[in-house]
Coordinates of C-alpha atoms in Angstrom, one line a residue:
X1 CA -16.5 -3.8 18.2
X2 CA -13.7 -1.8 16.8
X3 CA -12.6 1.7 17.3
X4 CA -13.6 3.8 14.3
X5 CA -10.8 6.1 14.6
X6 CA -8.0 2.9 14.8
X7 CA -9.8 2.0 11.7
X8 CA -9.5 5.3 9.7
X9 CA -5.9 6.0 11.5
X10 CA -4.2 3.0 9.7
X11 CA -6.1 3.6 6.3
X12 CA -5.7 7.6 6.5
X13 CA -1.9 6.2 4.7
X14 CA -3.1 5.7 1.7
X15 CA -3.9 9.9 1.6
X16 CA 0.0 10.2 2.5
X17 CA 0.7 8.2 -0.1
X18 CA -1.5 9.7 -2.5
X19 CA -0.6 13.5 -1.7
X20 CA 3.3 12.7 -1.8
X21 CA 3.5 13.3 2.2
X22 CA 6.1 12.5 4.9
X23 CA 5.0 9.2 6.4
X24 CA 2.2 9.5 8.5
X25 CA 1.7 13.3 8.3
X26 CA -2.1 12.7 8.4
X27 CA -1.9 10.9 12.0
X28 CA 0.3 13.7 13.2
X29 CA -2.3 16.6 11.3
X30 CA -4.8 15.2 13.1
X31 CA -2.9 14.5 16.4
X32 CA -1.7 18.8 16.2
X33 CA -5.4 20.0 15.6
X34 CA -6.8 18.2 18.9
X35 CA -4.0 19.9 20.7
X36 CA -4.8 23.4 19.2
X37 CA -8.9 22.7 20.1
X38 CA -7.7 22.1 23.3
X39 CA -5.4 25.1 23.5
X40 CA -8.5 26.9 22.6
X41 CA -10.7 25.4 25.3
X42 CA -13.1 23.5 22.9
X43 CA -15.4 20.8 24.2
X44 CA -14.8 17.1 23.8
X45 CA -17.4 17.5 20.7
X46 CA -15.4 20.1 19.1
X47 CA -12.1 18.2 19.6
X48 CA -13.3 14.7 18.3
X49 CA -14.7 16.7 15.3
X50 CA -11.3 18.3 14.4
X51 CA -9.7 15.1 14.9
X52 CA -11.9 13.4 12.4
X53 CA -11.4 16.2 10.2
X54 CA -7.7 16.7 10.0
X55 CA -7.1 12.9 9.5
X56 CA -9.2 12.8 6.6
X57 CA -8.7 16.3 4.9
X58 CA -7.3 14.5 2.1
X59 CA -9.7 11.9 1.5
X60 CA -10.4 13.8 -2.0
X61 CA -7.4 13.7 -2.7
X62 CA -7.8 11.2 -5.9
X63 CA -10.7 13.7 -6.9
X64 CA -9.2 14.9 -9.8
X65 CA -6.1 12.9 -10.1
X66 CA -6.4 11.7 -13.9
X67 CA -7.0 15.5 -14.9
X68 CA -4.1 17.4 -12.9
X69 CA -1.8 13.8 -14.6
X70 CA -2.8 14.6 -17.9
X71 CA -2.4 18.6 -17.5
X72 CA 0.8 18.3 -15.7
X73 CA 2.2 15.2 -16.0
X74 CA 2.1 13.7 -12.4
X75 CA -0.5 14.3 -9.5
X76 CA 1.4 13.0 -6.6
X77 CA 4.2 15.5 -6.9
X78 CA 1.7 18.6 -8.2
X79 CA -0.6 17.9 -5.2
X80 CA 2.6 17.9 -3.0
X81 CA 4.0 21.3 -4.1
X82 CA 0.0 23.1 -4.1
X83 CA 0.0 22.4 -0.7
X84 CA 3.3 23.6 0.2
X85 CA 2.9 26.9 -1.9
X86 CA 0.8 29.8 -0.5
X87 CA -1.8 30.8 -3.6
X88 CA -0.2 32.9 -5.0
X89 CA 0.9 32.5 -8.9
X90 CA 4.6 33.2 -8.2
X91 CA 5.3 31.5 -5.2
X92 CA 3.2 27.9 -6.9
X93 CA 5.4 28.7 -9.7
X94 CA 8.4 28.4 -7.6
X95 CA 7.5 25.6 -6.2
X96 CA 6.0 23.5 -8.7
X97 CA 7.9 23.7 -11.3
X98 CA 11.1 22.4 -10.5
X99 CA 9.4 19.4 -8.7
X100 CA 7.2 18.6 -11.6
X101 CA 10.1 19.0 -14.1
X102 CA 12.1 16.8 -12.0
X103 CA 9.6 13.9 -11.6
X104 CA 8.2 14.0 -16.0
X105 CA 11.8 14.7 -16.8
X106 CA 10.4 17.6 -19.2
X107 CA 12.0 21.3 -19.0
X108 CA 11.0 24.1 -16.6
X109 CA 10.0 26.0 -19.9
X110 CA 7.5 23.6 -20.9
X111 CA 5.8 22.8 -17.5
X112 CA 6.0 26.6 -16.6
X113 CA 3.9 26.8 -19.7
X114 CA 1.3 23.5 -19.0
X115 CA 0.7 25.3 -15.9
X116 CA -0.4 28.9 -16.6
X117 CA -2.1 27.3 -19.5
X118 CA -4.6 24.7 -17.1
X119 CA -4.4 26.8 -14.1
X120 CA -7.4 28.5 -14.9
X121 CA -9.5 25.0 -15.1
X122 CA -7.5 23.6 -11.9
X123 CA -8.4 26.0 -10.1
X124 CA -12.0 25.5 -10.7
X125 CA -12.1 21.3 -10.9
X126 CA -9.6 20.3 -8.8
X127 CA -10.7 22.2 -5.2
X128 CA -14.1 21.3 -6.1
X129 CA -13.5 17.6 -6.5
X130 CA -11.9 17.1 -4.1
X131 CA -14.2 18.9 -1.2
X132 CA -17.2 17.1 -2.8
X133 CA -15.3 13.4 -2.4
X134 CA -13.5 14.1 0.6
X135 CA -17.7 14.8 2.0
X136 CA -19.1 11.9 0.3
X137 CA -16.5 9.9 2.0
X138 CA -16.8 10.9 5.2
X139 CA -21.0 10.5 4.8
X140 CA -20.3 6.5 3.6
X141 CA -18.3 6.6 6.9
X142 CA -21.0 7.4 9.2
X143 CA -19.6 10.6 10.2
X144 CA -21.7 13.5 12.0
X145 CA -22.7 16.4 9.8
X146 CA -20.4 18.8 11.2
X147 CA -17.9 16.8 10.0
X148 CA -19.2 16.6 6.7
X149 CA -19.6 20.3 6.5
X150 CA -16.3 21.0 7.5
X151 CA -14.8 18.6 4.6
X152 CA -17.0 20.1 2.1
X153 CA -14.8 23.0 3.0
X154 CA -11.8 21.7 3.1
X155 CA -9.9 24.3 0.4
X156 CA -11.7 27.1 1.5
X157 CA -9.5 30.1 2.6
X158 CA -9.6 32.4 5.1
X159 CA -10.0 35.5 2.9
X160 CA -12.4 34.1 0.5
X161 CA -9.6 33.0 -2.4
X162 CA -10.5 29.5 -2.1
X163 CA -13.4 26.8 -2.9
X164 CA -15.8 27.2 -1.9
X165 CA -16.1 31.0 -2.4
X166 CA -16.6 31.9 1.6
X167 CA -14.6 33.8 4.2
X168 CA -13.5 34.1 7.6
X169 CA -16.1 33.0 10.1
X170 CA -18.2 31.1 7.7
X171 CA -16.0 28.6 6.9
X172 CA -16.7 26.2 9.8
X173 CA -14.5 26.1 12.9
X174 CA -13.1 22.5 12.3
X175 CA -12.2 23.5 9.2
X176 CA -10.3 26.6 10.1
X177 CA -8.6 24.7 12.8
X178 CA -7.5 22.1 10.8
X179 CA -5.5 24.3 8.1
X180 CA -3.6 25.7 10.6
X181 CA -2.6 22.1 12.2
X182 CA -2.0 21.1 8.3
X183 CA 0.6 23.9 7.6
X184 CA 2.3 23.9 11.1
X185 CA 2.5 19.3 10.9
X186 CA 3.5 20.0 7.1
X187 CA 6.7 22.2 7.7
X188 CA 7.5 20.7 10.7
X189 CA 7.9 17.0 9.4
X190 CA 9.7 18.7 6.3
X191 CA 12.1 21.0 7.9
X192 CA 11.6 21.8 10.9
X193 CA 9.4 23.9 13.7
X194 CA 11.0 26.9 13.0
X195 CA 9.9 26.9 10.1
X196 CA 6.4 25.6 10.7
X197 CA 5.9 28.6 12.9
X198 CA 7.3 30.8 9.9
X199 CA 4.6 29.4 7.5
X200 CA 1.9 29.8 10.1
X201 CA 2.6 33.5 10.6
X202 CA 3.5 34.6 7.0
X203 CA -0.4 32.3 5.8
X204 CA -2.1 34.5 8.9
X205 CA -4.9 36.7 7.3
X206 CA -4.5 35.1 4.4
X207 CA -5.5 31.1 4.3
X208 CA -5.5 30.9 8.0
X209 CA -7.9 31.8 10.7
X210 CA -5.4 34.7 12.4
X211 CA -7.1 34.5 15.6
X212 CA -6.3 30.9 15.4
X213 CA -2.9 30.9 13.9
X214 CA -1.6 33.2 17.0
X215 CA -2.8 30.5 19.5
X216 CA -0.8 28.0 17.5
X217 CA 2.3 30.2 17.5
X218 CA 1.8 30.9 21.1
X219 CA 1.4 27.2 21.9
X220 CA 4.1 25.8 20.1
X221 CA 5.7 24.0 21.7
X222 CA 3.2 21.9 23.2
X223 CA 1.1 21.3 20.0
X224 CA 4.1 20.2 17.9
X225 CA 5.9 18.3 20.9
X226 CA 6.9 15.0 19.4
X227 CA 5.6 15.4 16.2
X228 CA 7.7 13.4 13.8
X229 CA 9.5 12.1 16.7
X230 CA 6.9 9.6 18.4
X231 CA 5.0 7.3 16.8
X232 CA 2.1 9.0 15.3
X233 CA -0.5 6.4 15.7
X234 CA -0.4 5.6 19.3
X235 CA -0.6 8.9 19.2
X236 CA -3.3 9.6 17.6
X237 CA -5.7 6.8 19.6
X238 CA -4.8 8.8 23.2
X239 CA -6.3 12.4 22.1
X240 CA -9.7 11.4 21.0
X241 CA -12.2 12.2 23.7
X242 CA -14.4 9.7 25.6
X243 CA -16.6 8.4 24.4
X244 CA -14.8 6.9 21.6
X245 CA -16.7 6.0 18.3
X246 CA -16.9 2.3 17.6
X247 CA -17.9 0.6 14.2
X248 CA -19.1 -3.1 14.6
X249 CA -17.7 -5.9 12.6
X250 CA -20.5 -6.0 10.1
X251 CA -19.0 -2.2 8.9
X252 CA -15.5 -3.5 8.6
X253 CA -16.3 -4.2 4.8
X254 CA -18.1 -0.8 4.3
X255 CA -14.8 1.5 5.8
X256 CA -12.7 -1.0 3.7
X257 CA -14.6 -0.1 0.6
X258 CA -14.8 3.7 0.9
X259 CA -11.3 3.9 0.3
X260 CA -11.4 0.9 -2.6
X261 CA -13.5 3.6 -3.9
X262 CA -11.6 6.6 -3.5
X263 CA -8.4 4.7 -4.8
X264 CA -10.1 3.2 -8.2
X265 CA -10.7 7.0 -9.0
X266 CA -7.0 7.2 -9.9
X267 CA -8.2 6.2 -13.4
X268 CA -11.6 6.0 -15.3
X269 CA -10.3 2.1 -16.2
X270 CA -10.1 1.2 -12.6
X271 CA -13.7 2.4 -11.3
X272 CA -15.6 0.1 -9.6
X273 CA -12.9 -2.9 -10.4
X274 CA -11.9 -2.9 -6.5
X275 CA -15.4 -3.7 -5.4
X276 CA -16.3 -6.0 -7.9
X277 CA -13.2 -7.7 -6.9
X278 CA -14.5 -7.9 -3.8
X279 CA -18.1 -9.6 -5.0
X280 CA -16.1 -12.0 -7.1
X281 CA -13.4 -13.1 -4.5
X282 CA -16.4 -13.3 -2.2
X283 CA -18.7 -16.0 -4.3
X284 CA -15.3 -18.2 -5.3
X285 CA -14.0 -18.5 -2.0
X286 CA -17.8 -19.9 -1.0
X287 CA -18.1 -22.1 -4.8
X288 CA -14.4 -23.5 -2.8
X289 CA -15.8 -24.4 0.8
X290 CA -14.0 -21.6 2.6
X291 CA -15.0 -20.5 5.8
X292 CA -17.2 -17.6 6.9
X293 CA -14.2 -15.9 8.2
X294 CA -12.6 -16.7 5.3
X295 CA -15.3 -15.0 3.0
X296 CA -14.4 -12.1 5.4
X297 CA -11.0 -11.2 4.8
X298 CA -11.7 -12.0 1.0
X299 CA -13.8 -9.1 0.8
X300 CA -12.3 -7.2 2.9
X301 CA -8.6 -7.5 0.9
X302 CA -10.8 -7.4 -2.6
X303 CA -12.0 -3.4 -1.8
X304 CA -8.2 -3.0 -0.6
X305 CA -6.1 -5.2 -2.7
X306 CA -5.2 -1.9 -4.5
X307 CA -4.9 1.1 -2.2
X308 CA -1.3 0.6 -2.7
X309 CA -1.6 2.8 -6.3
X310 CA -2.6 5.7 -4.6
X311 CA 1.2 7.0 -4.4
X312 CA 1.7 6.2 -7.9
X313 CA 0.6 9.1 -10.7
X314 CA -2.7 8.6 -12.9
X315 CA 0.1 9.2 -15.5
X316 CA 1.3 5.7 -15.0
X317 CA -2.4 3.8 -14.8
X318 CA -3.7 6.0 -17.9
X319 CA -0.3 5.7 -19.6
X320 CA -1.6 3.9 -23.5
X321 CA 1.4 2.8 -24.1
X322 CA 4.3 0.4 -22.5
X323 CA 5.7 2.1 -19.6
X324 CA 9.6 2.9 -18.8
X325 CA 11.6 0.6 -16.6
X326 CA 10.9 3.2 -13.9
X327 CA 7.3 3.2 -14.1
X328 CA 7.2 -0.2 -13.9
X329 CA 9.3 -0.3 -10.8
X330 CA 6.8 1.9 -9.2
X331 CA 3.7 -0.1 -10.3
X332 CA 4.9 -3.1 -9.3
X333 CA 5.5 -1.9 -5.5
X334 CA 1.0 -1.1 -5.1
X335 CA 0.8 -4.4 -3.6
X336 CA 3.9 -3.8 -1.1
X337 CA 2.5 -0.3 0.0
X338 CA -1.1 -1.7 0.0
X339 CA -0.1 -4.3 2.5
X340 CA 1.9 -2.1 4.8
X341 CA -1.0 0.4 5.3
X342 CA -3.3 -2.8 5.8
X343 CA -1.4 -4.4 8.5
X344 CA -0.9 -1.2 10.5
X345 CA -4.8 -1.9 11.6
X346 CA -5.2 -4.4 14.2
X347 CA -9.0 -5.4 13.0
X348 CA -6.9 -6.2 9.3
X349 CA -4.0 -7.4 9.9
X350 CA -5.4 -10.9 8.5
X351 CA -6.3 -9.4 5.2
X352 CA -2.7 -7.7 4.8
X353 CA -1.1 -10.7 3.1
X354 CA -4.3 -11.4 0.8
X355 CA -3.3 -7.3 -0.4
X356 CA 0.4 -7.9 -0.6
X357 CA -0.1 -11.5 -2.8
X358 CA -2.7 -10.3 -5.1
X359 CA -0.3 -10.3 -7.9
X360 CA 2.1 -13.3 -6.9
X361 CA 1.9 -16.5 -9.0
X362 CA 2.7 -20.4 -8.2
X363 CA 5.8 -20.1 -9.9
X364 CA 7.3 -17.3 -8.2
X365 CA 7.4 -14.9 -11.2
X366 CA 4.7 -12.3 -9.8
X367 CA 5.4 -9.5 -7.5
X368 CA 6.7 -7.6 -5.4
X369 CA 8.6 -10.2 -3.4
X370 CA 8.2 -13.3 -6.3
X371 CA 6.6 -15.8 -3.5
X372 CA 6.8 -19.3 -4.4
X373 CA 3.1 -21.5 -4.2
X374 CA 3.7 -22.7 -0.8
X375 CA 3.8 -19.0 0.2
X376 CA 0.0 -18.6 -1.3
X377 CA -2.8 -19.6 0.6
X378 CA -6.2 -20.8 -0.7
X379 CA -7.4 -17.1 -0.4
X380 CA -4.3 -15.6 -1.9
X381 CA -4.8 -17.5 -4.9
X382 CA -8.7 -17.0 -5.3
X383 CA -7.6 -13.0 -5.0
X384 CA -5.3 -13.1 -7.3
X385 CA -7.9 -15.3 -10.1
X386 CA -10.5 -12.7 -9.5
X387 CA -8.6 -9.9 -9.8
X388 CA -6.8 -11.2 -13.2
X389 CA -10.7 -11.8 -14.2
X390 CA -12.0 -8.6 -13.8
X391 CA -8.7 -6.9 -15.1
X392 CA -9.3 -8.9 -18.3
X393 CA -12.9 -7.8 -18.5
X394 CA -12.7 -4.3 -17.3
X395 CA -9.8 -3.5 -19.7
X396 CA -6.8 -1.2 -19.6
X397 CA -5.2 1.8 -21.7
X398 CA -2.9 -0.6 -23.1
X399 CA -5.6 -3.6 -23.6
X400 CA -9.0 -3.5 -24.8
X401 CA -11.6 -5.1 -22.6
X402 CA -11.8 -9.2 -23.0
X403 CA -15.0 -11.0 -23.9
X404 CA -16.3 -13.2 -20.7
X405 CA -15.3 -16.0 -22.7
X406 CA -11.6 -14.6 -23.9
X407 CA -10.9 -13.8 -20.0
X408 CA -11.8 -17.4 -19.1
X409 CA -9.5 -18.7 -21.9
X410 CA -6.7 -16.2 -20.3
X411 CA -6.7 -16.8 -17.2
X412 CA -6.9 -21.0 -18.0
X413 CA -3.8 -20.6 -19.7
X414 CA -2.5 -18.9 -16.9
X415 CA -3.0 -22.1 -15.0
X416 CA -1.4 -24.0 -17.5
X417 CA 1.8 -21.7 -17.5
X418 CA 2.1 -22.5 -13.4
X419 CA 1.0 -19.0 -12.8
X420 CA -2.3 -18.9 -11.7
X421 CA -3.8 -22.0 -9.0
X422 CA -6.7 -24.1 -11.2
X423 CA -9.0 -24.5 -8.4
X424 CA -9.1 -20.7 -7.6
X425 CA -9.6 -20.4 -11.3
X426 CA -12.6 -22.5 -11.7
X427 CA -14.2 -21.5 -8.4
X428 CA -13.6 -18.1 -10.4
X429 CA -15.2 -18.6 -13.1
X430 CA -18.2 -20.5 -11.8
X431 CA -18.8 -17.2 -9.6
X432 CA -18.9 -15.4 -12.7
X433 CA -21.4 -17.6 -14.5
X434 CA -19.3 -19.6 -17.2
X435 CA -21.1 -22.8 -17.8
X436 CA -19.1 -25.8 -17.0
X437 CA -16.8 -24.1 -14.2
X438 CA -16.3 -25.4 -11.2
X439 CA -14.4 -26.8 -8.8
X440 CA -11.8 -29.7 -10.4
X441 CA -11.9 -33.1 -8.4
X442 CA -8.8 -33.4 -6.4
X443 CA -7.3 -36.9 -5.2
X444 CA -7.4 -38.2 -2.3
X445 CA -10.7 -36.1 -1.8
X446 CA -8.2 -33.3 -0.5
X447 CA -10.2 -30.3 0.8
X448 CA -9.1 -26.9 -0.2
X449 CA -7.6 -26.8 3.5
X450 CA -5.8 -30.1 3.1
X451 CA -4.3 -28.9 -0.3
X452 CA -3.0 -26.1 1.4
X453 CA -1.5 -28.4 4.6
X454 CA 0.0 -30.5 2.0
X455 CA 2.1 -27.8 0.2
X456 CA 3.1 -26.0 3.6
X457 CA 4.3 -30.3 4.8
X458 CA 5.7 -30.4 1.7
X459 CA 8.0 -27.5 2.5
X460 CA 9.4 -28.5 5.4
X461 CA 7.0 -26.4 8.0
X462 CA 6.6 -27.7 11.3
X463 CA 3.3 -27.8 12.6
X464 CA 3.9 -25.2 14.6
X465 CA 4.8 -23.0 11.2
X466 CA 1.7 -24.1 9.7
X467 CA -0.5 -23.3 12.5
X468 CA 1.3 -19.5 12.7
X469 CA 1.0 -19.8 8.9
X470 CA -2.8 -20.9 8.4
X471 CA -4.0 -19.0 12.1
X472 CA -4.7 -22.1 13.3
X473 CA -3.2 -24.0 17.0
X474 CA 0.2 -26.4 16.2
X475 CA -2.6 -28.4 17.9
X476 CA -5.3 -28.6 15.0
X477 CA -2.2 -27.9 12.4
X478 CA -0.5 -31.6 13.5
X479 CA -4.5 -32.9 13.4
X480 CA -4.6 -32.0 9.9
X481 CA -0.8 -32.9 8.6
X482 CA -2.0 -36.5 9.8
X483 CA -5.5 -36.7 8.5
X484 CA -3.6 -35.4 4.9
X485 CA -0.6 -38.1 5.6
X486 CA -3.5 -40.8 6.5
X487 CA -5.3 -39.9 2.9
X488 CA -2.4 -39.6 0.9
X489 CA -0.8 -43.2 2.5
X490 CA 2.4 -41.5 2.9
X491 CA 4.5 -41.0 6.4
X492 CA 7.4 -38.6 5.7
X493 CA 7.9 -35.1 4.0
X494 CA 9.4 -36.2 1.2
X495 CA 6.1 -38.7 0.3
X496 CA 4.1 -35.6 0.5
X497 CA 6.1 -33.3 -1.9
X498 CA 6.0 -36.2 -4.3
X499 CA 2.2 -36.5 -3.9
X500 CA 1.8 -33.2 -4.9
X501 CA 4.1 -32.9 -7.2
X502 CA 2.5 -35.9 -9.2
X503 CA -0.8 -34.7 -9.0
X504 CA 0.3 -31.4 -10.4
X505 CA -0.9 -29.5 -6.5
X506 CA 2.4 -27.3 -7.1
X507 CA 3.4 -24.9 -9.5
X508 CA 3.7 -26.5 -13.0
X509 CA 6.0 -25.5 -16.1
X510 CA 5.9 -22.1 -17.6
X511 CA 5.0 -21.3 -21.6
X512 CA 8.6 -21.1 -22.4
X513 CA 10.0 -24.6 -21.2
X514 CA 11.4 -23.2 -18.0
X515 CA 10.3 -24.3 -14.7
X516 CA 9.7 -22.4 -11.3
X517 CA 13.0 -20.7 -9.8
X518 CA 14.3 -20.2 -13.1
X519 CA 14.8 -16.1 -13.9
X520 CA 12.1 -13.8 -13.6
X521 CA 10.0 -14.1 -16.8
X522 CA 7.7 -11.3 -15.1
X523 CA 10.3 -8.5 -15.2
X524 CA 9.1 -6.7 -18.0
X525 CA 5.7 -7.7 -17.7
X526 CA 3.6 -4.8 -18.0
X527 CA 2.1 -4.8 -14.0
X528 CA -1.1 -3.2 -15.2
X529 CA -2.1 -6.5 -17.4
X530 CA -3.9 -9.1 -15.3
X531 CA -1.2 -11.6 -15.5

């Protein structure tokens, strides 16, 4: 069993990310609300509710992220500066203006003028959204209903200014208490707890619960004690009451794909492409002879493998045409944020690598880190064919949806270039139904396992390496190097890495003559095509 709330802690990033917040501002959110319901003298129920609450108060927040992009020009930032502005028209002037005209390099003029001309509709859509995702979310997590309700409310105000159109005490109390614990944790990690307390007082009356803003002003000091300071998450795990909610192993996939969900709604191109990832990833892996906990993390790192574009605008992912250096930059790190969210939670810390690889190739030209083959595992590679697959099919701004039969033919020639692995590729494809695909004899009858061995001998790993690098005991690792050795008819390192290399098990030449090592042929590679 796994703790629910270790679960959502480590995932809750992606909402940082995707609301432009300090680093793990939703872990200390949460971590300042149970301290105010306790302050207060709630119950465990009400303090466990909160908790839940706070954390995921911006589960929306990709709601509306390809409209607020195209009205003013980058989500991330505008979301960043609405919640650090009061509502009132002057003061969200102040503030979002200079930030938005700094990130789209366009003049204060003409973003003063994009906002007062979509304010109107923003501030009907985007509120609205974003309470009805952050709810559904929270439902597909198995949440209690007061939960739910309190999400559904989560840009309601206290005087009635907000969505939906209630005030004071009918917004619910988790609710209430969470905007207070949002404003005092956002100020505080920004600047500093003077002026968290500021913000709390001057928002009393008007978006906050006053009752419950002059506890938190009263209790300062113990509420915000260590915020920012301390690590958040450890945090966050001691403050939820006994008894603590626990998921079973079965749900892993099903919290894993609530946020591939909420993630793919950063563009109408992306919908659905995380879980069908998933699917495909799922049915190679088993068309290869992987393992059932193999299949596992497959799935698990196909609803995740993108959660890292969550801090990068809509602007970017809907962008028609080719993007700047800079946007590519920022695309090109999803896979690096994905994977450091991922391997924050214990119960995924296996699938983190799968997230981090799913856009490396054989021949070290992918990103973000430009691994080499022996750095790519079986289900790295089987990722990384699926999701060039789908890409193909699904489409992009910049590139029309592929035929089944065109995407085969792409992603073939990726193997022939050295980018993409052939097995992964034809278990792929046979997944998906193309007649004729399937997996490609191998000598020596190497399994997919004994492929893998070979590369990682061929490298120079010790068997101790391997078994760190393939989760297995140096024990079973040394088993395998000799049963691959005893195939092969080779004894030494070197045999090995010539065994491959004849028989093509590495990385081969790319399209333009050059071979693996040799510049970075994927530099200005667009990092939303599939290869």
């Amino acid at each position: 069993m796994f703790r629910l709330l270790g679960l959502l802690g480590g995932l809750a990033a992606v909402t940082d990310l995707g609301t432009g917040a300090a680093a793990d501002e939703s872990l200390a959110r949460a971590v300042v609300a149970s301290r105010l319901a306790r302050a207060l003298g709630g119950d465990a129920e009400a303090v466990r509710d909160v908790v839940y609450v706070s954390l995921l108060e911006h589960v929306g927040c990709t709601a509306y992220s390809v409209e607020l992009a195209a009205a003013l020009g980058d989500d991330v930032v505008a979301t960043r500066a609405f919640l650090q502005a009061d509502l009132s028209t002057r003061e969200t002037l102040a503030t979002l203006v200079p930030a938005l005209a700094s990130a789209t390099g366009r003049s204060r003029l003409g973003v003063t003028a994009a906002v007062l001309r979509h304010s109107a509709a923003l501030d009907r859509g985007g509120p609205a959204a974003t309470c009805e995702v952050a709810r559904t979310a929270a439902r597909r997590l198995g949440l209690p209903g007061p939960v739910l309700d309190a999400l559904a409310h989560t840009t309601a105000s206290w005087d009635g200014s907000g969505v939906p159109a209630v005030a004071g005490a009918a917004i619910p109390y988790a609710t209430r208490l969470a905007h207070v614990a949002a404003i005092a944790t956002l100020f505080a990690l920004l600047d500093s707890r003077d002026r968290a307390t500021a913000e709390v007082r001057r928002r009393a009356g008007k978006t906050l619960d006053p009752e419950l803003a002059a506890v938190c002003l009263e209790r300062a000091d113990e509420v915000l004690d260590g915020i920012g300071e301390v690590d958040a998450y450890e945090l966050l795990l001691d403050v939820e009451p006994d008894p603590v909610r626990l998921v079973d192993p079965a749900r892993l996939e099903q919290v894993a794909r609530v946020f591939g969900d909420m993630v793919d709604l950063k563009s109408p191109w992306l919908h659905g492409h995380s879980s069908a990832v998933a699917d495909l990833a799922a049915a190679a892996g088993r068309r290869a002879g992987l393992g059932q906990d193999a299949l596992g993390r497959l799935r698990c790192a196909g609803h995740l493998h993108d959660i890292g574009r969550a801090g990068v605008s809509s602007r970017v992912w809907n962008k028609p045409g080719p993007l700047s250096a800079s946007e590519r930059d920022q695309a090109r790190l999803h896979p690096y944020h994905g994977e450091r969210i991922v391997a924050r939670v214990a119960a995924l810390a296996p699938v983190a690598p799968l997230v981090g690889r799913h856009h490396e190739h054989l021949d070290g030209s992918g990103y973000p880190r430009g691994a080499l083959a022996t750095d790519l595992s079986i289900e790295a590679r089987v990722l990384a064919a699926a999701d060039a697959y789908r890409t193909l099919l699904e489409g992009r701004p910049h590139e029309p949806p592929h035929s089944a039969t065109e995407a085969a033919d792409r992603v073939r020639a990726e193997v022939r270039a050295g980018r993409l692995d052939g097995d992964a590729v034809e278990a792929v494809l046979a997944a998906a139904g193309h007649p004729g695909a399937g997996r490609r004899p191998r000598p020596a009858g190497l399994s997919p396992r004994q492929v893998e061995v070979l590369r990682l001998v061929a490298a120079g790993l010790s068997n101790k390496e391997i078994g760190r690098r393939l989760v297995i005991s140096p024990r079973t690792a040394e088993h395998h190097v000799q049963d691959v050795y005893s195939r092969i008819e080779v004894a030494t390192r070197a045999g090995a890495a010539l065994f491959a290399m004849e028989h093509g098990l590495f990385g081969g030449p790319r399209d333009d003559g050059s071979q693996p090592g040799q510049g970075d042929p994927a530099a200005g590679r667009d990092p939303r095509r599939a290869r």
